[in-house]
Amino acid sequence: MYDYLIVGCGFAGAVLAERLASAGNKKVLIIDKRNHIGGNAYDYYDEHGILVHKYGPHIFHTNSKEIFEYLGRFTEWRPYEHRVLASIDGQLVPVPINLNTINKLYGLNLSSEEMEVFLAAKREPVQQVLTSEDVVLGSVGKELYEKFFKGYTIKQWGIAPADLDASVTARVPTRINKDDRYFTDTYQAMPLRGYTHMFERMLAHPNIHIMLNADYEAVKQSFICKQTIYTGPIDAFFNYRFGKLPYRSIDFKFQTLEQENFQPCGTINYPMSQLYTRITEFKRLTGQSHPKTTIVMEYPTAEGDPYYPIPRKENQSLYNQYKALAEKFPDVHFTGRLGTYRYYNMDQVVAQSLALFKKLSASDRPLNGAVKKAVASKL
Ligand code: FAD
Ligand code: UDP
């Protein structure tokens, strides 16, 4: 009855469902074990009427016009540039580190050229940049590493930056200008009516049937589809045959305050103090007006929902074993942050799903006469 069973209703699954249903004219059953669509990007109005993100702050940013326009079919956008301050030595200073950060932190009045000289004196020689520690030591040196990165990274990942791939802290650049935006992507915006609303519109197609509270393990025998797209954790699909892939989880603590605003920007990071990594105030992201405000504190944990694949060599090797096994199942397609064990942002997941859709459509296309002849001649 269905052409595709899609496991997971987050960005990875929803984009494929939408494409397969509307461009591929396929019948799709999309399931999620949770009681809502949207995956980790799910948002909702809390009991006070404030729009919050259930799984932590999600800010959309991309350099891809194609992705921005594709999602724009399902939402209007509210322009939003995220800004983050870090609480360091009793002061709030901009992150990523920029010219204003250094001047405020050290009580200086450097120019960009002088900041370059300042950092050159602080940088440590790093032969080969392999780890997250190397990245930071090689760009800003030990003192700033310890203030901004060491404590935050240990809290967030439960391991030292020296044990994490370089790609993790490389997400946060150093700037010698005064640009205090967290991201510099060409397109930075929030879905005007929230992520869940956008997902509702993506999935509102007669060829798409949604089933919530449905764990793949429990329902897989009930729906025999020709093809499966799996966006849950790849190790779970294979019943942890080679062992568990490590993930980092987060305990989100929400608090609603009887005041209009709590902090001066969207997020404040706490690299050197507190058990949480950061506090985000949702109204700063969504632009909502409300006499109260809701904030979320993020406490990273080892146990819990798998939110972050942990980028390091041994985990990649373990993932590669699962990937090799997955290749023996041509009718099951793994995608998304958990399905491919990649620390991907939302736009990267959308890009990955659009690419998979193209691949599936190409292999689905009926062979024309010329191609049939060519294939026949090779048999
Ligand atoms: P998910 O959203 O995780 O969706 C997978 C779905 O599969 C889940 O709903 C899950 O319930 C379901 N599932 C799993 N197993 C099963 C099963 N056995 N049966 C049925 N269903 C199953 N990205 C950004 O671009 N900007 C940000 O600001 C940003 N902030 C983030 C903050 C946090 C705290 C986190 C954790 C992530 C953030 N991200 C951000 C990343 C973003 O969440 C992901 O890129 C994106 O949501 C991944 O989509 P996905 O569909 O691959 O996975
Ligand atoms: N990071 C840090 N201090 C900061 C901000 C980031 O040490 O003030 C490091 C930390 O290891 C973090 C990584 O850089 O996990 C990536 O940061 P990002 O803000 O991109 O994380 P995400 O939003 O994905 O949780």
Tab-separated table of C-alpha atoms and ligand atoms in Angstrom:
chain	number	residue	atom	x	y	z
A	1	MET	CA	0.000	0.000	0.000
A	2	TYR	CA	2.800	2.437	0.820
A	3	ASP	CA	5.848	2.890	-1.415
A	4	TYR	CA	7.985	4.192	1.426
A	5	LEU	CA	8.112	3.777	5.171
A	6	ILE	CA	9.969	6.730	6.697
A	7	VAL	CA	11.177	6.368	10.261
A	8	GLY	CA	11.507	9.722	12.033
A	9	CYS	CA	9.536	12.904	11.535
A	10	GLY	CA	12.391	15.400	11.914
A	11	PHE	CA	13.979	17.420	9.106
A	12	ALA	CA	15.531	14.325	7.496
A	13	GLY	CA	12.295	12.339	7.340
A	14	ALA	CA	9.906	15.227	6.655
A	15	VAL	CA	11.881	16.585	3.694
A	16	LEU	CA	11.968	13.124	2.106
A	17	ALA	CA	8.283	12.543	2.781
A	18	GLU	CA	7.407	15.876	1.191
A	19	ARG	CA	9.612	15.324	-1.869
A	20	LEU	CA	8.589	11.713	-2.448
A	21	ALA	CA	4.893	12.542	-2.064
A	22	SER	CA	4.677	15.723	-4.066
A	23	ALA	CA	7.475	15.450	-6.625
A	24	GLY	CA	7.740	11.647	-6.782
A	25	ASN	CA	4.001	10.898	-6.470
A	26	LYS	CA	4.791	8.136	-3.958
A	27	LYS	CA	2.629	6.985	-1.113
A	28	VAL	CA	4.466	7.526	2.142
A	29	LEU	CA	3.946	6.381	5.706
A	30	ILE	CA	6.032	8.465	8.126
A	31	ILE	CA	6.258	7.332	11.735
A	32	ASP	CA	7.793	8.740	14.887
A	33	LYS	CA	8.070	7.227	18.310
A	34	ARG	CA	7.433	10.621	19.856
A	35	ASN	CA	3.981	12.166	20.118
A	36	HIS	CA	4.803	15.035	17.760
A	37	ILE	CA	6.322	15.870	14.383
A	38	GLY	CA	9.427	18.051	13.852
A	39	GLY	CA	12.060	15.892	15.546
A	40	ASN	CA	14.456	17.945	17.615
A	41	ALA	CA	13.285	21.134	15.938
A	42	TYR	CA	9.805	20.773	17.459
A	43	ASP	CA	8.430	23.926	19.085
A	44	TYR	CA	5.209	24.604	20.959
A	45	TYR	CA	3.455	27.231	23.078
A	46	ASP	CA	4.126	26.531	26.751
A	47	GLU	CA	1.492	26.895	29.476
A	48	HIS	CA	2.151	30.653	29.574
A	49	GLY	CA	1.625	31.049	25.840
A	50	ILE	CA	5.311	31.492	25.008
A	51	LEU	CA	6.731	29.722	21.941
A	52	VAL	CA	9.583	27.468	23.108
A	53	HIS	CA	11.807	24.820	21.524
A	54	LYS	CA	11.370	21.554	23.379
A	55	TYR	CA	14.833	20.254	22.505
A	56	GLY	CA	16.871	23.416	22.964
A	57	PRO	CA	17.326	26.562	20.885
A	58	HIS	CA	17.175	26.063	17.115
A	59	ILE	CA	18.360	28.927	14.946
A	60	PHE	CA	18.132	28.498	11.203
A	61	HIS	CA	21.104	29.590	9.097
A	62	THR	CA	22.417	28.517	5.725
A	63	ASN	CA	24.490	29.664	2.779
A	64	SER	CA	22.320	27.699	0.383
A	65	LYS	CA	19.748	29.670	-1.577
A	66	GLU	CA	18.211	26.388	-2.735
A	67	ILE	CA	17.587	25.192	0.825
A	68	PHE	CA	16.324	28.545	2.046
A	69	GLU	CA	13.895	28.757	-0.874
A	70	TYR	CA	12.839	25.134	-0.545
A	71	LEU	CA	11.885	25.580	3.136
A	72	GLY	CA	10.389	28.959	2.253
A	73	ARG	CA	7.630	27.099	0.420
A	74	PHE	CA	6.329	26.001	3.816
A	75	THR	CA	6.964	29.051	5.972
A	76	GLU	CA	7.390	32.773	5.930
A	77	TRP	CA	10.618	33.881	7.548
A	78	ARG	CA	11.403	36.328	10.297
A	79	PRO	CA	14.920	37.715	9.796
A	80	TYR	CA	16.972	36.949	12.899
A	81	GLU	CA	20.715	37.140	13.531
A	82	HIS	CA	21.737	35.248	16.637
A	83	ARG	CA	24.079	36.893	19.128
A	84	VAL	CA	25.782	35.167	22.031
A	85	LEU	CA	27.599	36.547	25.061
A	86	ALA	CA	29.855	34.541	27.349
A	87	SER	CA	30.071	35.036	31.066
A	88	ILE	CA	33.828	35.276	31.705
A	89	ASP	CA	35.623	36.735	34.727
A	90	GLY	CA	32.438	38.502	35.861
A	91	GLN	CA	31.831	40.183	32.501
A	92	LEU	CA	29.592	39.452	29.521
A	93	VAL	CA	31.652	39.409	26.328
A	94	PRO	CA	30.776	38.457	22.721
A	95	VAL	CA	31.309	34.934	21.362
A	96	PRO	CA	32.773	34.070	18.864
A	97	ILE	CA	35.806	35.961	20.115
A	98	ASN	CA	36.081	39.234	18.183
A	99	LEU	CA	37.815	42.578	18.539
A	100	ASN	CA	35.265	43.821	21.095
A	101	THR	CA	35.693	40.628	23.133
A	102	ILE	CA	39.432	41.132	23.523
A	103	ASN	CA	39.149	44.850	24.203
A	104	LYS	CA	36.472	44.368	26.861
A	105	LEU	CA	38.109	41.378	28.502
A	106	TYR	CA	41.543	42.994	28.781
A	107	GLY	CA	40.468	46.668	29.061
A	108	LEU	CA	42.260	47.497	25.805
A	109	ASN	CA	41.475	49.588	22.758
A	110	LEU	CA	43.142	47.547	20.019
A	111	SER	CA	42.565	47.938	16.303
A	112	SER	CA	42.093	44.843	14.106
A	113	GLU	CA	45.783	44.928	13.138
A	114	GLU	CA	46.795	45.217	16.784
A	115	MET	CA	44.503	42.344	17.711
A	116	GLU	CA	46.253	40.209	15.094
A	117	VAL	CA	49.604	41.001	16.765
A	118	PHE	CA	48.068	40.389	20.216
A	119	LEU	CA	46.808	36.952	19.164
A	120	ALA	CA	50.035	36.084	17.347
A	121	ALA	CA	51.833	36.482	20.684
A	122	LYS	CA	49.284	34.254	22.437
A	123	ARG	CA	48.988	31.488	19.827
A	124	GLU	CA	50.737	28.199	20.499
A	125	PRO	CA	52.637	26.418	17.763
A	126	VAL	CA	50.582	23.410	16.663
A	127	GLN	CA	52.295	21.049	14.210
A	128	GLN	CA	49.137	19.406	12.962
A	129	VAL	CA	45.618	20.465	13.840
A	130	LEU	CA	43.949	17.181	14.789
A	131	THR	CA	41.851	17.885	17.857
A	132	SER	CA	39.467	20.502	19.187
A	133	GLU	CA	42.211	21.636	21.560
A	134	ASP	CA	44.672	22.121	18.677
A	135	VAL	CA	42.205	24.347	16.821
A	136	VAL	CA	41.821	26.766	19.705
A	137	LEU	CA	45.426	26.761	20.953
A	138	GLY	CA	46.583	27.434	17.409
A	139	SER	CA	44.229	30.363	16.935
A	140	VAL	CA	43.998	32.135	20.329
A	141	GLY	CA	46.406	30.373	22.716
A	142	LYS	CA	46.070	28.765	26.120
A	143	GLU	CA	44.640	31.595	28.200
A	144	LEU	CA	41.633	32.215	25.940
A	145	TYR	CA	41.282	28.467	25.403
A	146	GLU	CA	40.881	28.018	29.134
A	147	LYS	CA	38.453	30.908	29.494
A	148	PHE	CA	36.167	30.178	26.545
A	149	PHE	CA	36.551	26.575	25.431
A	150	LYS	CA	38.002	24.151	27.933
A	151	GLY	CA	35.265	24.179	30.586
A	152	TYR	CA	32.403	24.497	28.118
A	153	THR	CA	33.653	21.586	26.006
A	154	ILE	CA	34.236	19.303	28.989
A	155	LYS	CA	30.707	20.065	30.219
A	156	GLN	CA	29.136	19.661	26.791
A	157	TRP	CA	30.885	16.487	25.683
A	158	GLY	CA	32.067	14.867	28.903
A	159	ILE	CA	35.579	14.586	27.445
A	160	ALA	CA	38.533	16.908	27.013
A	161	PRO	CA	38.870	18.988	23.819
A	162	ALA	CA	42.084	17.034	23.112
A	163	ASP	CA	39.916	13.916	22.675
A	164	LEU	CA	37.458	15.486	20.242
A	165	ASP	CA	37.833	15.990	16.507
A	166	ALA	CA	39.002	19.410	15.383
A	167	SER	CA	35.668	19.978	13.619
A	168	VAL	CA	33.818	20.561	16.914
A	169	THR	CA	35.479	23.755	18.164
A	170	ALA	CA	36.211	24.756	14.554
A	171	ARG	CA	32.484	25.570	14.390
A	172	VAL	CA	33.295	28.679	16.433
A	173	PRO	CA	35.677	31.022	14.563
A	174	THR	CA	37.858	33.900	15.821
A	175	ARG	CA	37.318	37.310	14.257
A	176	ILE	CA	39.573	40.328	14.224
A	177	ASN	CA	36.680	42.616	13.267
A	178	LYS	CA	33.692	43.676	15.385
A	179	ASP	CA	31.164	41.298	13.818
A	180	ASP	CA	29.377	39.917	16.860
A	181	ARG	CA	26.895	37.645	15.077
A	182	TYR	CA	27.112	33.971	16.029
A	183	PHE	CA	26.712	32.928	12.395
A	184	THR	CA	27.795	34.681	9.210
A	185	ASP	CA	25.665	32.677	6.763
A	186	THR	CA	23.918	34.508	3.935
A	187	TYR	CA	20.466	33.412	5.111
A	188	GLN	CA	19.636	33.691	8.802
A	189	ALA	CA	16.001	33.555	9.841
A	190	MET	CA	13.392	31.874	11.994
A	191	PRO	CA	10.196	30.332	10.670
A	192	LEU	CA	7.665	33.107	11.344
A	193	ARG	CA	5.081	30.839	12.930
A	194	GLY	CA	7.535	28.326	14.320
A	195	TYR	CA	9.135	25.081	13.174
A	196	THR	CA	6.167	22.848	13.967
A	197	HIS	CA	3.903	24.961	11.809
A	198	MET	CA	6.426	24.664	8.975
A	199	PHE	CA	6.529	20.867	9.389
A	200	GLU	CA	2.713	20.700	9.389
A	201	ARG	CA	2.689	22.411	6.028
A	202	MET	CA	5.439	20.169	4.628
A	203	LEU	CA	3.568	17.055	5.599
A	204	ALA	CA	0.081	18.221	4.547
A	205	HIS	CA	-0.098	16.139	1.383
A	206	PRO	CA	-2.703	13.486	0.589
A	207	ASN	CA	0.071	10.984	-0.224
A	208	ILE	CA	1.561	11.310	3.278
A	209	HIS	CA	0.190	9.399	6.214
A	210	ILE	CA	1.640	10.281	9.627
A	211	MET	CA	1.687	7.857	12.551
A	212	LEU	CA	2.933	9.146	15.923
A	213	ASN	CA	3.752	7.206	19.108
A	214	ALA	CA	4.974	4.448	16.778
A	215	ASP	CA	8.369	2.903	17.436
A	216	TYR	CA	9.857	1.245	14.368
A	217	GLU	CA	10.765	-1.836	16.391
A	218	ALA	CA	7.126	-2.302	17.409
A	219	VAL	CA	5.476	-1.610	14.059
A	220	LYS	CA	7.999	-2.823	11.490
A	221	GLN	CA	6.237	-6.150	10.894
A	222	SER	CA	2.912	-4.410	10.295
A	223	PHE	CA	3.971	-2.329	7.318
A	224	ILE	CA	5.781	-4.044	4.533
A	225	CYS	CA	6.986	-1.302	2.216
A	226	LYS	CA	9.298	-1.671	-0.751
A	227	GLN	CA	11.665	0.915	0.639
A	228	THR	CA	12.473	2.186	4.105
A	229	ILE	CA	14.108	5.485	5.010
A	230	TYR	CA	15.554	5.354	8.493
A	231	THR	CA	16.495	8.563	10.330
A	232	GLY	CA	16.813	7.126	13.849
A	233	PRO	CA	20.149	5.999	15.324
A	234	ILE	CA	21.795	3.560	12.933
A	235	ASP	CA	23.180	1.408	15.774
A	236	ALA	CA	19.624	0.890	17.128
A	237	PHE	CA	18.431	-0.281	13.706
A	238	PHE	CA	21.008	-3.062	13.802
A	239	ASN	CA	20.255	-3.876	17.415
A	240	TYR	CA	23.686	-2.573	18.524
A	241	ARG	CA	25.416	-5.485	16.792
A	242	PHE	CA	28.885	-3.924	16.968
A	243	GLY	CA	28.249	-2.053	20.227
A	244	LYS	CA	26.553	1.252	21.080
A	245	LEU	CA	27.533	4.431	19.290
A	246	PRO	CA	28.141	7.126	21.895
A	247	TYR	CA	25.796	10.122	21.901
A	248	ARG	CA	25.609	13.121	24.160
A	249	SER	CA	22.283	14.079	25.639
A	250	ILE	CA	20.980	17.193	27.374
A	251	ASP	CA	18.638	17.820	30.237
A	252	PHE	CA	16.653	20.960	29.351
A	253	LYS	CA	15.398	22.945	32.340
A	254	PHE	CA	12.764	25.529	31.425
A	255	GLN	CA	11.801	28.433	33.606
A	256	THR	CA	9.182	31.134	33.069
A	257	LEU	CA	9.837	34.453	34.748
A	258	GLU	CA	7.394	37.212	35.689
A	259	GLN	CA	9.380	39.818	33.784
A	260	GLU	CA	9.424	40.911	30.177
A	261	ASN	CA	13.059	40.008	29.503
A	262	PHE	CA	15.805	38.100	31.249
A	263	GLN	CA	19.030	38.717	29.352
A	264	PRO	CA	20.390	41.119	26.719
A	265	CYS	CA	20.692	38.602	23.849
A	266	GLY	CA	19.428	35.220	22.636
A	267	THR	CA	21.992	33.074	24.436
A	268	ILE	CA	24.530	33.477	27.209
A	269	ASN	CA	27.255	30.839	27.481
A	270	TYR	CA	28.810	29.850	30.800
A	271	PRO	CA	32.167	28.316	29.920
A	272	MET	CA	33.796	28.799	33.344
A	273	SER	CA	30.954	28.532	35.830
A	274	GLN	CA	27.649	26.675	36.397
A	275	LEU	CA	26.736	23.097	35.556
A	276	TYR	CA	24.764	24.182	32.512
A	277	THR	CA	26.488	25.286	29.307
A	278	ARG	CA	24.143	28.072	28.241
A	279	ILE	CA	20.882	29.903	28.872
A	280	THR	CA	18.635	30.858	25.978
A	281	GLU	CA	15.702	33.244	26.126
A	282	PHE	CA	13.188	32.180	23.496
A	283	LYS	CA	11.480	35.535	22.953
A	284	ARG	CA	14.822	36.921	21.729
A	285	LEU	CA	14.804	34.287	18.966
A	286	THR	CA	11.157	34.354	18.016
A	287	GLY	CA	10.448	38.070	18.470
A	288	GLN	CA	7.297	37.255	20.422
A	289	SER	CA	5.845	40.010	22.648
A	290	HIS	CA	4.670	38.765	26.016
A	291	PRO	CA	4.728	40.217	29.544
A	292	LYS	CA	6.560	37.093	30.803
A	293	THR	CA	9.601	35.303	29.413
A	294	THR	CA	10.722	31.664	29.222
A	295	ILE	CA	14.365	30.606	29.360
A	296	VAL	CA	16.046	27.225	29.034
A	297	MET	CA	19.204	26.004	30.730
A	298	GLU	CA	21.113	23.124	29.098
A	299	TYR	CA	22.678	20.486	31.336
A	300	PRO	CA	24.619	17.982	29.206
A	301	THR	CA	24.357	14.329	30.218
A	302	ALA	CA	25.668	10.940	29.129
A	303	GLU	CA	22.282	9.232	29.329
A	304	GLY	CA	19.051	10.249	27.644
A	305	ASP	CA	17.791	10.941	24.131
A	306	PRO	CA	20.622	10.830	21.581
A	307	TYR	CA	21.083	14.489	20.616
A	308	TYR	CA	24.718	14.826	19.643
A	309	PRO	CA	26.882	12.255	17.814
A	310	ILE	CA	30.344	12.629	19.379
A	311	PRO	CA	32.918	13.368	16.664
A	312	ARG	CA	36.071	11.396	17.417
A	313	LYS	CA	38.085	8.764	15.604
A	314	GLU	CA	36.995	5.631	17.453
A	315	ASN	CA	33.323	6.584	17.119
A	316	GLN	CA	33.756	7.146	13.409
A	317	SER	CA	35.362	3.691	13.075
A	318	LEU	CA	32.425	2.112	14.887
A	319	TYR	CA	29.986	4.037	12.693
A	320	ASN	CA	31.867	2.857	9.597
A	321	GLN	CA	31.150	-0.737	10.617
A	322	TYR	CA	27.427	0.034	10.728
A	323	LYS	CA	27.671	1.924	7.443
A	324	ALA	CA	29.302	-1.073	5.748
A	325	LEU	CA	26.549	-3.315	7.085
A	326	ALA	CA	23.877	-0.853	5.911
A	327	GLU	CA	25.214	-1.105	2.375
A	328	LYS	CA	24.058	-4.730	2.346
A	329	PHE	CA	20.445	-3.494	2.707
A	330	PRO	CA	19.769	-1.677	-0.577
A	331	ASP	CA	16.107	-1.084	0.260
A	332	VAL	CA	16.883	0.700	3.526
A	333	HIS	CA	18.271	4.227	3.254
A	334	PHE	CA	19.922	5.825	6.255
A	335	THR	CA	19.967	9.589	6.526
A	336	GLY	CA	19.907	12.453	9.043
A	337	ARG	CA	21.975	13.335	12.064
A	338	LEU	CA	21.385	9.969	13.764
A	339	GLY	CA	21.064	7.790	10.670
A	340	THR	CA	24.506	8.841	9.447
A	341	TYR	CA	26.041	9.751	12.834
A	342	ARG	CA	26.992	13.277	11.801
A	343	TYR	CA	27.044	16.486	13.827
A	344	TYR	CA	24.871	18.232	11.245
A	345	ASN	CA	22.957	21.500	11.429
A	346	MET	CA	19.387	21.637	10.144
A	347	ASP	CA	20.332	22.967	6.710
A	348	GLN	CA	22.909	20.198	6.240
A	349	VAL	CA	20.269	17.599	7.062
A	350	VAL	CA	17.895	19.183	4.536
A	351	ALA	CA	20.656	19.112	1.908
A	352	GLN	CA	21.387	15.471	2.680
A	353	SER	CA	17.710	14.525	2.307
A	354	LEU	CA	17.309	16.457	-0.932
A	355	ALA	CA	20.365	14.625	-2.306
A	356	LEU	CA	18.941	11.268	-1.243
A	357	PHE	CA	15.638	12.149	-2.909
A	358	LYS	CA	17.489	12.854	-6.177
A	359	LYS	CA	19.292	9.534	-5.910
A	360	LEU	CA	16.078	7.635	-5.221
A	361	SER	CA	14.289	9.356	-8.098
A	362	ALA	CA	17.118	8.549	-10.494
A	363	SER	CA	17.103	4.861	-9.609
A	364	ASP	CA	13.298	4.844	-9.833
A	365	ARG	CA	13.095	6.332	-13.331
A	366	PRO	CA	11.799	3.819	-15.914
A	367	LEU	CA	14.559	2.980	-18.343
A	368	ASN	CA	14.036	4.425	-21.788
A	369	GLY	CA	14.583	2.381	-24.961
A	370	ALA	CA	18.182	3.443	-25.553
A	371	VAL	CA	19.233	2.749	-21.973
A	372	LYS	CA	17.392	-0.608	-22.004
A	373	LYS	CA	19.332	-1.625	-25.128
A	374	ALA	CA	22.640	-0.593	-23.592
A	375	VAL	CA	21.857	-2.535	-20.416
A	376	ALA	CA	20.698	-5.586	-22.416
A	377	SER	CA	23.926	-5.587	-24.428
A	378	LYS	CA	25.918	-5.817	-21.188
A	379	LEU	CA	23.952	-8.808	-19.859
B	1	FAD	P1	15.908	14.362	14.596
B	1	FAD	O1	15.399	15.746	14.566
B	1	FAD	O2	16.621	13.844	15.744
B	1	FAD	O3	14.749	13.394	14.121
B	1	FAD	C1	14.845	11.992	14.222
B	1	FAD	C2	13.484	11.486	14.636
B	1	FAD	O4	13.485	10.045	14.571
B	1	FAD	C3	13.118	11.843	16.075
B	1	FAD	O5	11.894	12.569	16.108
B	1	FAD	C4	12.992	10.495	16.769
B	1	FAD	O6	11.940	10.451	17.737
B	1	FAD	C5	12.685	9.561	15.606
B	1	FAD	N1	13.055	8.184	15.862
B	1	FAD	C6	14.249	7.700	16.291
B	1	FAD	N2	14.198	6.360	16.422
B	1	FAD	C7	12.949	5.981	16.079
B	1	FAD	C8	12.283	4.726	16.045
B	1	FAD	N3	12.901	3.579	16.382
B	1	FAD	N4	10.988	4.693	15.664
B	1	FAD	C9	10.322	5.824	15.338
B	1	FAD	N5	10.914	7.047	15.359
B	1	FAD	C10	12.204	7.124	15.727
B	1	FAD	N6	20.746	22.963	14.046
B	1	FAD	C11	20.778	24.186	13.486
B	1	FAD	O7	20.844	24.308	12.244
B	1	FAD	N7	20.713	25.315	14.254
B	1	FAD	C12	20.620	25.271	15.616
B	1	FAD	O8	20.561	26.321	16.281
B	1	FAD	C13	20.600	23.982	16.231
B	1	FAD	N8	20.530	23.881	17.566
B	1	FAD	C14	20.484	22.650	18.149
B	1	FAD	C15	20.406	22.574	19.535
B	1	FAD	C16	20.357	21.333	20.156
B	1	FAD	C17	20.282	21.263	21.656
B	1	FAD	C18	20.377	20.139	19.371
B	1	FAD	C19	20.306	18.795	20.025
B	1	FAD	C20	20.473	20.206	17.990
B	1	FAD	C21	20.533	21.466	17.361
B	1	FAD	N9	20.602	21.569	15.981
B	1	FAD	C22	20.643	22.819	15.399
B	1	FAD	C23	20.672	20.382	15.111
B	1	FAD	C24	19.288	19.959	14.610
B	1	FAD	O9	18.492	19.577	15.723
B	1	FAD	C25	19.457	18.762	13.678
B	1	FAD	O10	20.304	19.077	12.594
B	1	FAD	C26	18.142	18.280	13.069
B	1	FAD	O11	17.061	18.397	13.944
B	1	FAD	C27	18.340	16.818	12.683
B	1	FAD	O12	17.172	16.339	12.043
B	1	FAD	P2	17.006	14.756	11.881
B	1	FAD	O13	15.711	14.568	11.207
B	1	FAD	O14	18.222	14.171	11.274
B	1	FAD	O15	16.981	14.188	13.360
B	2	UDP	N1	32.279	25.970	22.396
B	2	UDP	C1	32.952	26.370	23.531
B	2	UDP	N2	32.629	27.564	24.116
B	2	UDP	C2	31.669	28.363	23.628
B	2	UDP	C3	30.958	27.949	22.473
B	2	UDP	C4	31.291	26.742	21.902
B	2	UDP	O1	33.825	25.653	24.018
B	2	UDP	O2	31.409	29.431	24.199
B	2	UDP	C5	32.675	24.682	21.776
B	2	UDP	C6	31.973	23.505	22.453
B	2	UDP	O3	32.807	22.375	22.380
B	2	UDP	C7	30.749	23.341	21.587
B	2	UDP	C8	31.332	23.580	20.218
B	2	UDP	O4	32.283	24.650	20.419
B	2	UDP	O5	30.178	22.064	21.734
B	2	UDP	C9	30.363	23.955	19.137
B	2	UDP	O6	29.591	25.054	19.566
B	2	UDP	P1	28.141	25.329	18.964
B	2	UDP	O7	27.641	26.583	19.567
B	2	UDP	O8	28.208	25.245	17.496
B	2	UDP	O9	27.317	24.082	19.541
B	2	UDP	P2	25.797	23.630	19.358
B	2	UDP	O10	24.970	24.868	19.139
B	2	UDP	O11	25.774	22.676	18.204
B	2	UDP	O12	25.478	22.948	20.654
